[in-house]
mmCIF file of C-alpha atoms in Angstrom:
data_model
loop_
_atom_site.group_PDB
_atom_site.id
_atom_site.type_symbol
_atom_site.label_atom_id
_atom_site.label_comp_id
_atom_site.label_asym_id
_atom_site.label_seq_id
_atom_site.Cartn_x
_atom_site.Cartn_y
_atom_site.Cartn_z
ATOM 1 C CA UNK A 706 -16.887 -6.840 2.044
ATOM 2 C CA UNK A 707 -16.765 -7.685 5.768
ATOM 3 C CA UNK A 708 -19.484 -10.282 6.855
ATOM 4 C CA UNK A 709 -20.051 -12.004 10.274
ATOM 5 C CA UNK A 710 -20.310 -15.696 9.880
ATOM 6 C CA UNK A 711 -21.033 -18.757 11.840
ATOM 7 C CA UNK A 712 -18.198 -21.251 12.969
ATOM 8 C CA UNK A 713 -18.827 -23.697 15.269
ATOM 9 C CA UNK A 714 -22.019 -21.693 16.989
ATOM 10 C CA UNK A 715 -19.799 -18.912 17.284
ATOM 11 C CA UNK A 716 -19.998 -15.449 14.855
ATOM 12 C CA UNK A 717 -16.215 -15.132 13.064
ATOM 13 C CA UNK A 718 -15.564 -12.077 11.026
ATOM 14 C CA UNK A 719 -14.604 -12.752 7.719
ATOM 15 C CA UNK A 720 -13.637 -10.943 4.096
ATOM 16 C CA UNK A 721 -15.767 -12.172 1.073
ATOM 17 C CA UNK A 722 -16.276 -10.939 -2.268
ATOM 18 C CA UNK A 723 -18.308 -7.989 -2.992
ATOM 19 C CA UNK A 724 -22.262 -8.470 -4.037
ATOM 20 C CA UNK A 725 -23.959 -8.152 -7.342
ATOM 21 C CA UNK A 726 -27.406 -7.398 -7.856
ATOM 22 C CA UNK A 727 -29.942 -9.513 -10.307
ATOM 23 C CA UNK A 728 -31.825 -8.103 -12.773
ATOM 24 C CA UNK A 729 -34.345 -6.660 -10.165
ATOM 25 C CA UNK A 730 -32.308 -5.996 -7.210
ATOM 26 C CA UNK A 731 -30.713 -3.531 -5.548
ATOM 27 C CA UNK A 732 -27.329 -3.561 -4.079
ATOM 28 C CA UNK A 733 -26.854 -1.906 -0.269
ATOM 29 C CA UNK A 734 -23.847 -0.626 1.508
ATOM 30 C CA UNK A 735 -25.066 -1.446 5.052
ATOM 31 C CA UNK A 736 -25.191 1.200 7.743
ATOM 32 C CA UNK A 737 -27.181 0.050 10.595
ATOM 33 C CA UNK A 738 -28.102 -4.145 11.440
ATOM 34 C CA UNK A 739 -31.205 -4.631 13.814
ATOM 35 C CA UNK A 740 -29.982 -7.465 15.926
ATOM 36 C CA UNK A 741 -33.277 -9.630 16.240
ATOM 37 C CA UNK A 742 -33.854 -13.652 18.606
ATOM 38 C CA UNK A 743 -33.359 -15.313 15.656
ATOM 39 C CA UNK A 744 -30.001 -14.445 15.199
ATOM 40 C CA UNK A 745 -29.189 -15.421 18.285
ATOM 41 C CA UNK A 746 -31.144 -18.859 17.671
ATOM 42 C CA UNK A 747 -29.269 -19.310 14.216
ATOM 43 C CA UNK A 748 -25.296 -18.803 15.742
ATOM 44 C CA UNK A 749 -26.575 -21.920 18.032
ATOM 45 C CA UNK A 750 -27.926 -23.874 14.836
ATOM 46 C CA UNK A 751 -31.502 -23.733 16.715
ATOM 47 C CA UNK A 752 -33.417 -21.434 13.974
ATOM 48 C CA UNK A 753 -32.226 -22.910 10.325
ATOM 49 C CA UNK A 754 -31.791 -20.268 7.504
ATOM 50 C CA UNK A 755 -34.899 -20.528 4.665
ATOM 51 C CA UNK A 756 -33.977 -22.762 1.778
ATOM 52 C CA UNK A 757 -32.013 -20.703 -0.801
ATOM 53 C CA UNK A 758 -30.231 -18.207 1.747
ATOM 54 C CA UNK A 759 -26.378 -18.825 3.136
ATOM 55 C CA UNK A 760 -26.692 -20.071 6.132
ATOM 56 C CA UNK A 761 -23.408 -18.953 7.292
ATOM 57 C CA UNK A 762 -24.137 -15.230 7.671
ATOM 58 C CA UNK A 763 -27.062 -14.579 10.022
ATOM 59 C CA UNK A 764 -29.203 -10.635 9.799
ATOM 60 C CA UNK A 765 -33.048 -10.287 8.969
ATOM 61 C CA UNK A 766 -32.721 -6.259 9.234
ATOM 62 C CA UNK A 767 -30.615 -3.396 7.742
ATOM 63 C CA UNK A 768 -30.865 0.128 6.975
ATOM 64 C CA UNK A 769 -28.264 1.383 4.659
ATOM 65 C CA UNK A 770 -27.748 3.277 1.272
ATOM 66 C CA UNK A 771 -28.364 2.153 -2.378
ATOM 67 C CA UNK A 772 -24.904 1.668 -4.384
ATOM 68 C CA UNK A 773 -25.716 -0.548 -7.280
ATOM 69 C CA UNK A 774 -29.025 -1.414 -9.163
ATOM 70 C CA UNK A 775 -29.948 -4.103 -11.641
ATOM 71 C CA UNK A 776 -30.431 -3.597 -15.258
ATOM 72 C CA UNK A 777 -34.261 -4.002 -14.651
ATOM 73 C CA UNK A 778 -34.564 -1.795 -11.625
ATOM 74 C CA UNK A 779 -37.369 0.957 -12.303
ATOM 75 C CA UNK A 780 -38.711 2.124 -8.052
ATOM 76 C CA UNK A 781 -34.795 2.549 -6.917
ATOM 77 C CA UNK A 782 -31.957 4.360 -7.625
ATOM 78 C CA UNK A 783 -28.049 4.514 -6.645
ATOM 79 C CA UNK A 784 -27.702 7.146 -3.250
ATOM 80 C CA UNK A 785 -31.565 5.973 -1.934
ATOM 81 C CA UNK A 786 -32.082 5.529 1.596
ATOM 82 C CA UNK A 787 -33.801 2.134 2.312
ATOM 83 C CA UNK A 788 -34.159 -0.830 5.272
ATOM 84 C CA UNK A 789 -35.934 -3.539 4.913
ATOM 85 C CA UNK A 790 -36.080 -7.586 6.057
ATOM 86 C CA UNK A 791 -34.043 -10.708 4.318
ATOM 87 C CA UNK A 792 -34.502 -13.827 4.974
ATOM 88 C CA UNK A 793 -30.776 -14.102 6.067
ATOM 89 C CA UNK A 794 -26.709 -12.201 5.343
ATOM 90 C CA UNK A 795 -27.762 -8.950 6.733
ATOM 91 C CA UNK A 796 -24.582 -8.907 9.227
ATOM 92 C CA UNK A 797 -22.394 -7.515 6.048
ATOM 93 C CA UNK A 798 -21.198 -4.662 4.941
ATOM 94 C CA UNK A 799 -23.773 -4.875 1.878
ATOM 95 C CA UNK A 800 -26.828 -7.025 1.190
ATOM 96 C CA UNK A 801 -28.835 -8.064 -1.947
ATOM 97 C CA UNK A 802 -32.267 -7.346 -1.997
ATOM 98 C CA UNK A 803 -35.433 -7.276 -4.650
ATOM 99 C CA UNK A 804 -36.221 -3.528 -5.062
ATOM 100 C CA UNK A 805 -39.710 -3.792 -4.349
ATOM 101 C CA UNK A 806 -38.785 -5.388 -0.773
ATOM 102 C CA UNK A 807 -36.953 -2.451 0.286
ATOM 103 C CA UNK A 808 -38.745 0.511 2.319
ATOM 104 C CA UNK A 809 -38.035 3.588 2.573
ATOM 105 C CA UNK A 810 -36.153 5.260 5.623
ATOM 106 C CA UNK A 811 -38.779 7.683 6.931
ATOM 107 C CA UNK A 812 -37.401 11.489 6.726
ATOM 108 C CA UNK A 813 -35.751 12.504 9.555
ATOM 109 C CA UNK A 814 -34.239 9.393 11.074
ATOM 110 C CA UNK A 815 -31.120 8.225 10.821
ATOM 111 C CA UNK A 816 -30.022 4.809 9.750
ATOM 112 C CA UNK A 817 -29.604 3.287 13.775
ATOM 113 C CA UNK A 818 -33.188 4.572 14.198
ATOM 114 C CA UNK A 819 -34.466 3.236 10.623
ATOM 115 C CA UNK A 820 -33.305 -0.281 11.304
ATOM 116 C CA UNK A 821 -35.442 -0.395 14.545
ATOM 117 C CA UNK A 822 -38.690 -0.381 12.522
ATOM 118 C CA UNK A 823 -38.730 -3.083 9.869
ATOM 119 C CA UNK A 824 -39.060 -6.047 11.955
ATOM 120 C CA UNK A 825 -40.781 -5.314 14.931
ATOM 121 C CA UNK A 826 -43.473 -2.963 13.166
ATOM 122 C CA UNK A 827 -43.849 -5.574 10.363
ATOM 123 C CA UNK A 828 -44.623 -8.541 12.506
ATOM 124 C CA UNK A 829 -46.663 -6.274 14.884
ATOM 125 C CA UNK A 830 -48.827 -5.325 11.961
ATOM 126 C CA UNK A 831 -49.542 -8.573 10.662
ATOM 127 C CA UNK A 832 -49.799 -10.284 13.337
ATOM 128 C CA UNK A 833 -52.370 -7.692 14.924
ATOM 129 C CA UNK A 834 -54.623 -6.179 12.265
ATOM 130 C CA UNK A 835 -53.947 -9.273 9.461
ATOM 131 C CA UNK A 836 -54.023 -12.319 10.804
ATOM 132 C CA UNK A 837 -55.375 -11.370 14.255
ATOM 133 C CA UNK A 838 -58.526 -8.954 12.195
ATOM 134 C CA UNK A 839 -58.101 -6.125 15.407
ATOM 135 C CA UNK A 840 -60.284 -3.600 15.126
ATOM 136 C CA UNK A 841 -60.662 0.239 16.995
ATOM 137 C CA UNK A 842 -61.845 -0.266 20.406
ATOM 138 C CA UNK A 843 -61.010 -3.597 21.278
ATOM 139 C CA UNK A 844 -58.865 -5.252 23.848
ATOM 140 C CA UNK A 845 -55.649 -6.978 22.504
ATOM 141 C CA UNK A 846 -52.984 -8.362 24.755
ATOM 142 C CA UNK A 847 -49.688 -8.244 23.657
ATOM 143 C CA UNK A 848 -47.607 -11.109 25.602
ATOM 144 C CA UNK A 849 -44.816 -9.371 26.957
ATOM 145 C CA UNK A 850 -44.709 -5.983 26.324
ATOM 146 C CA UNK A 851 -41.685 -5.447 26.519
ATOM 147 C CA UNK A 852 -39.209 -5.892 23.866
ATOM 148 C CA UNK A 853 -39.217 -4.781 19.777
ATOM 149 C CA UNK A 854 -41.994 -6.625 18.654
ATOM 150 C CA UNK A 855 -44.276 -6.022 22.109
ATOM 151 C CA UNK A 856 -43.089 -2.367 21.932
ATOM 152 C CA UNK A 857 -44.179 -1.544 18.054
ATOM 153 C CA UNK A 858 -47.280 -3.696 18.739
ATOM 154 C CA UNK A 859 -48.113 -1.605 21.748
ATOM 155 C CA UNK A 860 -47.582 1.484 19.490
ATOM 156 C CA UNK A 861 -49.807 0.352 16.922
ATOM 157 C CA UNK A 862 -52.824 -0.726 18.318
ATOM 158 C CA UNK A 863 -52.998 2.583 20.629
ATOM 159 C CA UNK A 864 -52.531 4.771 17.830
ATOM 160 C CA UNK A 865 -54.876 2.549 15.134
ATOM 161 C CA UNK A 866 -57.417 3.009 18.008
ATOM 162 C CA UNK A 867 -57.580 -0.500 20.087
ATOM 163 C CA UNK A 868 -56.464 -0.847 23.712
ATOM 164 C CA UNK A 869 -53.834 -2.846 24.499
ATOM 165 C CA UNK A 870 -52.821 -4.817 27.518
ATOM 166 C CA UNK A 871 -49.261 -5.300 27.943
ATOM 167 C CA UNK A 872 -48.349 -8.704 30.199
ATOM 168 C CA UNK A 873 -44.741 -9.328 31.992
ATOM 169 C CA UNK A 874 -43.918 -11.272 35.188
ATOM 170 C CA UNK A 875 -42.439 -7.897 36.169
ATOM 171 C CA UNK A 876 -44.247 -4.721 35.758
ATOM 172 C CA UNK A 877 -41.698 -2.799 36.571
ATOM 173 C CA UNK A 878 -40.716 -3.967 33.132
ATOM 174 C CA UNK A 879 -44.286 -2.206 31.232
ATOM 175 C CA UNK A 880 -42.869 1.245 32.194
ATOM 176 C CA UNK A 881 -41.459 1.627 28.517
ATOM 177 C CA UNK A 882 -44.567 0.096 26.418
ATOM 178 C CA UNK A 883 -46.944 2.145 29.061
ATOM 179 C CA UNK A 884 -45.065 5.368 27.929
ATOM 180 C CA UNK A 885 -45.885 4.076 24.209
ATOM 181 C CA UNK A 886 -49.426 3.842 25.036
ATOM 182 C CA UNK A 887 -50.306 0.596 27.021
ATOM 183 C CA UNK A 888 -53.844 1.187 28.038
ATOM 184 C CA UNK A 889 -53.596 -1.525 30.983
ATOM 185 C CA UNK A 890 -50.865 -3.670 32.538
ATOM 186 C CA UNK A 891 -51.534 -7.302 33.593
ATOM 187 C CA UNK A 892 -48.723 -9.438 35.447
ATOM 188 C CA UNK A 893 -47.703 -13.149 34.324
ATOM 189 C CA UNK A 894 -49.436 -15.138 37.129
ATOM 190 C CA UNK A 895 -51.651 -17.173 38.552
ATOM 191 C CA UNK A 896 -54.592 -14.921 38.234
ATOM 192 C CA UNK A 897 -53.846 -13.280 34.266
ATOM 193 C CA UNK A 898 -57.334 -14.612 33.869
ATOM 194 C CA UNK A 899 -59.009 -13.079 36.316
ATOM 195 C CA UNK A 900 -57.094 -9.872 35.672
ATOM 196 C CA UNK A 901 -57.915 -10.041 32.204
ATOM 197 C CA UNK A 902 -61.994 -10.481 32.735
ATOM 198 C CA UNK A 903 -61.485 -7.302 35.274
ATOM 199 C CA UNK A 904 -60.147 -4.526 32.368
ATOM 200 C CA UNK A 905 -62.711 -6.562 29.739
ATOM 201 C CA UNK A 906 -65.950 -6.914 31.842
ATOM 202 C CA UNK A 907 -65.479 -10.544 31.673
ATOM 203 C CA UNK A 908 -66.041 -10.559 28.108
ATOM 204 C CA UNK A 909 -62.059 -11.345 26.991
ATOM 205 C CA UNK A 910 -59.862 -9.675 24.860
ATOM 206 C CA UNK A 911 -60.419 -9.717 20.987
ATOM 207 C CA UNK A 912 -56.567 -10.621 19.806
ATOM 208 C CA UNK A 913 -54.126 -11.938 21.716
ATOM 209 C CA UNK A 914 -49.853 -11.419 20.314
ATOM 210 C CA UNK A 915 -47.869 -14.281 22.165
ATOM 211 C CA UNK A 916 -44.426 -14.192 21.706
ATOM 212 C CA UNK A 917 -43.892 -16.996 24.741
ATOM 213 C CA UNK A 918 -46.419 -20.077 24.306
ATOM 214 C CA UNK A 919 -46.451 -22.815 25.735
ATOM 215 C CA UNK A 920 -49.215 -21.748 28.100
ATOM 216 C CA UNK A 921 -52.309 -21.654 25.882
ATOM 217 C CA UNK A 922 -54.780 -22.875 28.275
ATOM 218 C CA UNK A 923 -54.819 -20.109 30.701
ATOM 219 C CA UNK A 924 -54.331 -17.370 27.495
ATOM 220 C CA UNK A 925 -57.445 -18.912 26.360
ATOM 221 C CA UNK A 926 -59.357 -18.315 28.966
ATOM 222 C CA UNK A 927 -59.174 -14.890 28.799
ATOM 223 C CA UNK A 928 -59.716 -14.885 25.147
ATOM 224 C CA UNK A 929 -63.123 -13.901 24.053
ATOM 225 C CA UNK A 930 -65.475 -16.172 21.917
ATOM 226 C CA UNK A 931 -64.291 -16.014 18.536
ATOM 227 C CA UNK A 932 -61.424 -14.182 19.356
ATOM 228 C CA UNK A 933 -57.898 -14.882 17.619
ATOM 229 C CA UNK A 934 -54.662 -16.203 19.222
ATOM 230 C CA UNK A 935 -51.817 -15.423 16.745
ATOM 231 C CA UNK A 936 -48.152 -16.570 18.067
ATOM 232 C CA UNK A 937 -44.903 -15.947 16.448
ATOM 233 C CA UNK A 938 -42.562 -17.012 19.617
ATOM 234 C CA UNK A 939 -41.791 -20.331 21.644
ATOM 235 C CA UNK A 940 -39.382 -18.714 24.009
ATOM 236 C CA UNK A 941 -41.157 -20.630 27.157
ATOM 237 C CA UNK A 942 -41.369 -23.616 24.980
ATOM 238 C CA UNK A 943 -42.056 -25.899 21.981
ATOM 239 C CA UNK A 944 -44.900 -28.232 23.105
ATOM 240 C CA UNK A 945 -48.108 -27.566 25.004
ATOM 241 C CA UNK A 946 -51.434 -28.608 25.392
ATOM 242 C CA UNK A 947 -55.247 -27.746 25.120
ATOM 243 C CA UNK A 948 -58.314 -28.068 26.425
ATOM 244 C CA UNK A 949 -60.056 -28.791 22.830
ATOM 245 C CA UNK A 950 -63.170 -28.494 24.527
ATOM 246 C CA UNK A 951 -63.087 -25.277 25.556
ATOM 247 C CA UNK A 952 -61.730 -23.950 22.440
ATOM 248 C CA UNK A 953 -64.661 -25.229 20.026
ATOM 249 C CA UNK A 954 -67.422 -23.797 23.066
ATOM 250 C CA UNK A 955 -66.109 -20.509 22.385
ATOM 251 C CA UNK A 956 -64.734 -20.728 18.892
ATOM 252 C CA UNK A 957 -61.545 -19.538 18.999
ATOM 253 C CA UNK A 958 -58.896 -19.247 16.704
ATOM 254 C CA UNK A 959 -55.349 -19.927 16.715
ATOM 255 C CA UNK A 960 -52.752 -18.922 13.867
ATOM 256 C CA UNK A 961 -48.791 -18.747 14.092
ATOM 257 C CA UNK A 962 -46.707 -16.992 11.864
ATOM 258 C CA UNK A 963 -43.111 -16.190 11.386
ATOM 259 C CA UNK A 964 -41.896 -13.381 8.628
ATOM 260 C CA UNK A 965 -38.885 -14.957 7.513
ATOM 261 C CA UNK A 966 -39.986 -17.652 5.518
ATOM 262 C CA UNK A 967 -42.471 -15.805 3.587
ATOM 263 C CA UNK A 968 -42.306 -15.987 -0.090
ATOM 264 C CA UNK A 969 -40.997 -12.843 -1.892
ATOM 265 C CA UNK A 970 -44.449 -11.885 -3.197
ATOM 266 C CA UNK A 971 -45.642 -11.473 0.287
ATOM 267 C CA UNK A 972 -42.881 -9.634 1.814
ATOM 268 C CA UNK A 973 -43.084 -7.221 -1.165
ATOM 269 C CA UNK A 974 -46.987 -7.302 -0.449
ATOM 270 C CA UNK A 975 -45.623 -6.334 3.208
ATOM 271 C CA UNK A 976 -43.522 -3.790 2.379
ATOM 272 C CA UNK A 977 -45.604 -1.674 0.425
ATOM 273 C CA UNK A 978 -48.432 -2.168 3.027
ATOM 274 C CA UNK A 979 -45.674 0.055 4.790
ATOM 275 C CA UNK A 980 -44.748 2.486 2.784
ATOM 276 C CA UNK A 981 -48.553 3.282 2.221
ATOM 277 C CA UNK A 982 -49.283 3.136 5.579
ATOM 278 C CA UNK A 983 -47.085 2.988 8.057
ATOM 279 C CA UNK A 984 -44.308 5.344 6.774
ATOM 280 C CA UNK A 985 -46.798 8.643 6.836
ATOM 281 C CA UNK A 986 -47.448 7.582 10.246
ATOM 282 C CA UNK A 987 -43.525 8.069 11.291
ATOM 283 C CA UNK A 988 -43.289 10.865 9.334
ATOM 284 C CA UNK A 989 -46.244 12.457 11.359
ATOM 285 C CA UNK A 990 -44.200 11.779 14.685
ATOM 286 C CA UNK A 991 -47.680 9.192 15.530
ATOM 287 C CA UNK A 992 -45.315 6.314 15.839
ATOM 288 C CA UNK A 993 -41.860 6.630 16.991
ATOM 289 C CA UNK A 994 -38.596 4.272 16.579
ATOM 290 C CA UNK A 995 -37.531 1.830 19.510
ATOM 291 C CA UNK A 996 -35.413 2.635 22.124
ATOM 292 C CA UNK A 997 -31.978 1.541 21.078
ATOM 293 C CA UNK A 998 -28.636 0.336 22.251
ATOM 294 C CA UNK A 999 -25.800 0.554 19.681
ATOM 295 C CA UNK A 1000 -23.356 -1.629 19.307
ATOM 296 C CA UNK A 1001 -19.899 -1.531 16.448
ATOM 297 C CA UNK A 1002 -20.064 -3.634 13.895
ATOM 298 C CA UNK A 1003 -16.806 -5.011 15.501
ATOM 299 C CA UNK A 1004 -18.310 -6.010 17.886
ATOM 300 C CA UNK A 1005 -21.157 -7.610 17.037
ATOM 301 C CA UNK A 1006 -20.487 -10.264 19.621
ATOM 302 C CA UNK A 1007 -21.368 -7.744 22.652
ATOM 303 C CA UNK A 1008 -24.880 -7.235 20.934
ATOM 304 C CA UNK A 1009 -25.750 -10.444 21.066
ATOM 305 C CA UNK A 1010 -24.759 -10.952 24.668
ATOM 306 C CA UNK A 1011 -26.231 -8.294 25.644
ATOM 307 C CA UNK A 1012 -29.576 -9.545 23.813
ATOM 308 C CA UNK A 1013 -29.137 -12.723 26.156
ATOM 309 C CA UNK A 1014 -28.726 -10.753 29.236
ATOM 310 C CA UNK A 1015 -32.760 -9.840 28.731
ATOM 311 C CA UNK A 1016 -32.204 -6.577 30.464
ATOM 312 C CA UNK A 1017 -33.788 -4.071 27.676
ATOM 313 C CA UNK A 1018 -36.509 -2.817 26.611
ATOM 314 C CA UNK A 1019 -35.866 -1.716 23.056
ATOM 315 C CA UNK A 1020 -33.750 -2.814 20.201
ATOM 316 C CA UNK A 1021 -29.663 -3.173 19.522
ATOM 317 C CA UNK A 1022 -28.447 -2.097 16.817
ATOM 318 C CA UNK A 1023 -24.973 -2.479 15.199
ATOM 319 C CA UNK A 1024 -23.348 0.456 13.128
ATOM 320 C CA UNK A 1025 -20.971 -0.267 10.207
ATOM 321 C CA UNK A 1026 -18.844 2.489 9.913
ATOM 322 C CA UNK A 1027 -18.775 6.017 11.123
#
């Protein structure tokens, strides 16, 4: 098989043998790779592959078509449709997973579509309704709005009945996540505070998706009492501080989470969470794939730079084969 590799913080395609599943995997011939920020992070050495995983093929995301199965294999069969996450390798031609990780492509899309969902509906659904406890008819900003993960979040809290508030420097960026069902639009200033208290009555909102940090302070302040910060991104930076004080008067809490280094009984936990309930959903036409910008898997090296070019709202994608 072909696989993209990392030399010297730089992706080099390379022949390697063909994969083998275990006992309870599945084999996949690869048609579609969702190009996620960690990728990016991981050809610069800045975002380390989980203990156990090659580090010298980077991928979270495929979509693709079952060709092998382990002897214990009972949920999947050879010709099967599937995407899913790994913790690493998914810029190959195949990739090994555990059967029970895999979901299933929803009827109707096609594999560039399919790969646009794992990821960014995953981490939007935990981070939202699991960790962050959202319920119907709350507020929830999502911090920006406007790539993958602020797009499917933006999706799923309109349709699972909250309101969300989508947040950019530029809202001329929101035009995408407002056609997805944005209920309010705030812009990344000086007065997101006061902006926020406007749309909530000055009460806050509930939940609070932050994809940027480091600014906690002024998110906090327009964070109800008891509400829930949950961040899963340091693209403004690694360090910040807090006013401690603040936080325990209105007893708040903060979580972080990352899906990549969960162990495989939760991301099997995850993906049947969606097949039960986020696949019907799809398959109703109530949530829709990202926008996407497709790339050749020969060319993988355009999709990242045009990932660092920060000029898209949606996902890229890179096809293997026809």
């Amino acid at each position: 098989m072909r696989a993209w590799c990392i030399e010297d913080q730089q992706l080099q395609l390379d022949t390697l043998p063909d994969l083998q599943p275990g006992p309870e995997e599945i084999c996949v011939q690869v048609k579609a790779i969702g190009v996620n920020r960690a990728d990016l992070l991981q050809v610069l050495g800045r975002y380390p592959a989980p203990p156990g995983t090659d580090s010298r093929i980077p991928g979270l995301e495929y979509a693709g078509v079952v060709s092998a199965v382990g002897a214990r294999v009972q949920q999947r069969k050879v010709g099967d449709a599937v995407m899913g996450l790994v913790p690493g390798c998914a810029y190959a031609e195949q990739v090994v997973t555990h059967e029970r990780e895999a979901l299933t492509v929803p009827d109707g899309l096609d594999f560039a579509r399919a790969v646009t969902l794992p990821e960014a509906f995953l981490t939007a659904y935990r981070a939202l309704f699991l960790e962050g406890g959202l319920q119907p008819g709350q507020w929830c900003l999502i911090r920006p709005a406007t790539a993958g993960v602020g797009l499917a979040a933006t999706q799923l809290a309109a349709t699972l009945g909250a309101r969300p508030i989508g947040s950019s420097r530029d809202l001329s960026k929101l035009d995408t996540a407002t056609d997805m069902g944005l209920a309010a639009q705030v812009c990344e200033d000086d007065t997101l505070k006061a902006q926020l208290d406007a749309l909530t009555e000055g009460q806050g909102v509930a939940v609070i998706l932050d994809m940027v940090g480091p600014d906690w302070n002024v998110l906090l302040g327009g964070l109800r009492a008891e509400g829930t910060l949950v961040n899963i991104g340091v693209l403004g930076g690694l360090s910040t501080e807090l006013n401690l004080g603040a936080l325990l008067m209105k007893r708040q809490t903060l979580k972080s989470m990352t899906m990549r280094s969960q162990p495989l009984e939760n991301r099997i936990r995850m993906a049947q969470l969606f097949n039960d309930r986020l696949a019907p959903l799809f398959a109703s036409g109530r949530l829709l794939p990202l926008p996407l910008e497709t790339f050749p898997f020969t060319d993988a090296k355009a999709a990242h730079e045009h990932m660092a070019g920060n000029d898209f709202s949606g996902k890229r994608v890179i096809v293997v084969g026809d």
